[in-house]
């Protein structure tokens, strides 16, 4: 008799667990929890922090490269565009070495 009760207790436990899960699901659908204000607040704070970081990056880039955009401060001053010498060949092959067979 003890083995029969033990064998029947397993399906009863599984069945009761399913009934509990169905009832809990029904209850949660009928009574949803209100949205947490902390998640929205955290998203707003993260967005503000991201904007502050982006502004800092843009300001730093403008400080270092601002002379290229604003032009020279003195009317006669020139800002060199590259490190190339005036006689260097322009084009995509200027960095390649050409070998001349003699």
mmCIF file of C-alpha atoms in Angstrom:
data_model
loop_
_atom_site.group_PDB
_atom_site.id
_atom_site.type_symbol
_atom_site.label_atom_id
_atom_site.label_comp_id
_atom_site.label_asym_id
_atom_site.label_seq_id
_atom_site.Cartn_x
_atom_site.Cartn_y
_atom_site.Cartn_z
ATOM 1 C CA UNK A 1 0.000 0.000 0.000
ATOM 2 C CA UNK A 2 2.889 2.392 0.757
ATOM 3 C CA UNK A 3 4.318 1.949 -2.742
ATOM 4 C CA UNK A 4 0.962 2.689 -4.337
ATOM 5 C CA UNK A 5 0.552 5.948 -2.420
ATOM 6 C CA UNK A 6 4.117 6.961 -3.333
ATOM 7 C CA UNK A 7 3.503 6.171 -7.011
ATOM 8 C CA UNK A 8 0.227 8.132 -7.025
ATOM 9 C CA UNK A 9 1.703 11.122 -5.200
ATOM 10 C CA UNK A 10 3.971 12.030 -8.135
ATOM 11 C CA UNK A 11 1.143 12.636 -10.665
ATOM 12 C CA UNK A 12 -0.852 14.467 -7.974
ATOM 13 C CA UNK A 13 2.098 16.795 -7.327
ATOM 14 C CA UNK A 14 2.617 17.431 -11.050
ATOM 15 C CA UNK A 15 -1.102 18.094 -11.559
ATOM 16 C CA UNK A 16 -1.302 20.438 -8.572
ATOM 17 C CA UNK A 17 1.804 22.310 -9.784
ATOM 18 C CA UNK A 18 0.129 22.824 -13.171
ATOM 19 C CA UNK A 19 -3.078 24.065 -11.542
ATOM 20 C CA UNK A 20 -1.042 26.489 -9.403
ATOM 21 C CA UNK A 21 0.866 27.800 -12.466
ATOM 22 C CA UNK A 22 -2.385 28.290 -14.424
ATOM 23 C CA UNK A 23 -4.033 30.141 -11.538
ATOM 24 C CA UNK A 24 -1.001 32.355 -10.991
ATOM 25 C CA UNK A 25 -0.846 33.174 -14.696
ATOM 26 C CA UNK A 26 -4.537 34.081 -14.687
ATOM 27 C CA UNK A 27 -4.060 36.265 -11.601
ATOM 28 C CA UNK A 28 -1.081 38.107 -13.122
ATOM 29 C CA UNK A 29 -3.006 38.804 -16.319
ATOM 30 C CA UNK A 30 -5.945 40.243 -14.359
ATOM 31 C CA UNK A 31 -3.792 42.206 -11.903
ATOM 32 C CA UNK A 32 -0.632 43.422 -13.668
ATOM 33 C CA UNK A 33 2.024 45.152 -11.621
ATOM 34 C CA UNK A 34 2.431 48.878 -12.273
ATOM 35 C CA UNK A 35 5.552 49.833 -14.208
ATOM 36 C CA UNK A 36 8.490 50.667 -12.023
ATOM 37 C CA UNK A 37 9.481 54.333 -12.101
ATOM 38 C CA UNK A 38 13.071 53.390 -11.412
ATOM 39 C CA UNK A 39 13.523 51.792 -14.820
ATOM 40 C CA UNK A 40 12.337 54.939 -16.622
ATOM 41 C CA UNK A 41 14.416 57.123 -14.363
ATOM 42 C CA UNK A 42 17.490 54.972 -14.938
ATOM 43 C CA UNK A 43 16.955 55.184 -18.699
ATOM 44 C CA UNK A 44 16.698 58.979 -18.543
ATOM 45 C CA UNK A 45 19.841 59.234 -16.412
ATOM 46 C CA UNK A 46 21.751 56.956 -18.778
ATOM 47 C CA UNK A 47 20.623 59.063 -21.735
ATOM 48 C CA UNK A 48 21.784 62.250 -20.050
ATOM 49 C CA UNK A 49 25.150 60.689 -19.214
ATOM 50 C CA UNK A 50 25.548 59.542 -22.810
ATOM 51 C CA UNK A 51 24.781 63.047 -24.110
ATOM 52 C CA UNK A 52 27.289 64.600 -21.714
ATOM 53 C CA UNK A 53 29.961 62.133 -22.880
ATOM 54 C CA UNK A 54 29.166 62.849 -26.534
ATOM 55 C CA UNK A 55 29.383 66.599 -25.968
ATOM 56 C CA UNK A 56 32.721 66.145 -24.205
ATOM 57 C CA UNK A 57 34.075 64.101 -27.128
ATOM 58 C CA UNK A 58 32.889 66.632 -29.721
ATOM 59 C CA UNK A 59 34.276 69.556 -27.724
ATOM 60 C CA UNK A 60 37.636 67.809 -27.380
ATOM 61 C CA UNK A 61 37.751 67.064 -31.094
ATOM 62 C CA UNK A 62 36.884 70.660 -31.930
ATOM 63 C CA UNK A 63 39.613 71.940 -29.597
ATOM 64 C CA UNK A 64 42.226 69.786 -31.281
ATOM 65 C CA UNK A 65 41.016 70.247 -34.890
ATOM 66 C CA UNK A 66 39.301 73.623 -34.638
ATOM 67 C CA UNK A 67 42.059 75.435 -36.516
ATOM 68 C CA UNK A 68 41.328 73.371 -39.605
ATOM 69 C CA UNK A 69 37.694 74.469 -39.600
ATOM 70 C CA UNK A 70 38.106 78.080 -38.492
ATOM 71 C CA UNK A 71 41.053 78.861 -40.718
ATOM 72 C CA UNK A 72 44.179 80.706 -39.682
ATOM 73 C CA UNK A 73 43.825 83.383 -37.035
ATOM 74 C CA UNK A 74 46.399 85.634 -38.740
ATOM 75 C CA UNK A 75 45.456 86.688 -42.298
ATOM 76 C CA UNK A 76 48.852 85.771 -43.772
ATOM 77 C CA UNK A 77 49.377 82.495 -41.892
ATOM 78 C CA UNK A 78 49.083 79.135 -43.642
ATOM 79 C CA UNK A 79 48.041 75.838 -42.078
ATOM 80 C CA UNK A 80 49.857 72.896 -43.696
ATOM 81 C CA UNK A 81 47.431 70.215 -44.850
ATOM 82 C CA UNK A 82 49.852 67.272 -44.742
ATOM 83 C CA UNK A 83 53.461 66.404 -44.118
ATOM 84 C CA UNK A 84 54.109 65.984 -47.842
ATOM 85 C CA UNK A 85 56.852 67.994 -49.473
ATOM 86 C CA UNK A 86 55.862 70.434 -52.206
ATOM 87 C CA UNK A 87 57.473 68.321 -54.961
ATOM 88 C CA UNK A 88 55.877 65.029 -53.939
ATOM 89 C CA UNK A 89 53.659 63.321 -56.463
ATOM 90 C CA UNK A 90 49.985 63.376 -55.696
ATOM 91 C CA UNK A 91 47.805 60.342 -56.217
ATOM 92 C CA UNK A 92 47.091 56.891 -54.831
ATOM 93 C CA UNK A 93 50.502 55.455 -55.857
ATOM 94 C CA UNK A 94 52.709 58.043 -54.162
ATOM 95 C CA UNK A 95 53.542 55.719 -51.231
ATOM 96 C CA UNK A 96 54.554 52.802 -53.452
ATOM 97 C CA UNK A 97 58.158 52.220 -54.335
ATOM 98 C CA UNK A 98 58.819 51.945 -58.030
ATOM 99 C CA UNK A 99 61.626 49.715 -59.148
ATOM 100 C CA UNK A 100 63.370 50.514 -62.376
ATOM 101 C CA UNK A 101 65.108 47.599 -64.052
ATOM 102 C CA UNK A 102 68.414 48.539 -65.752
#
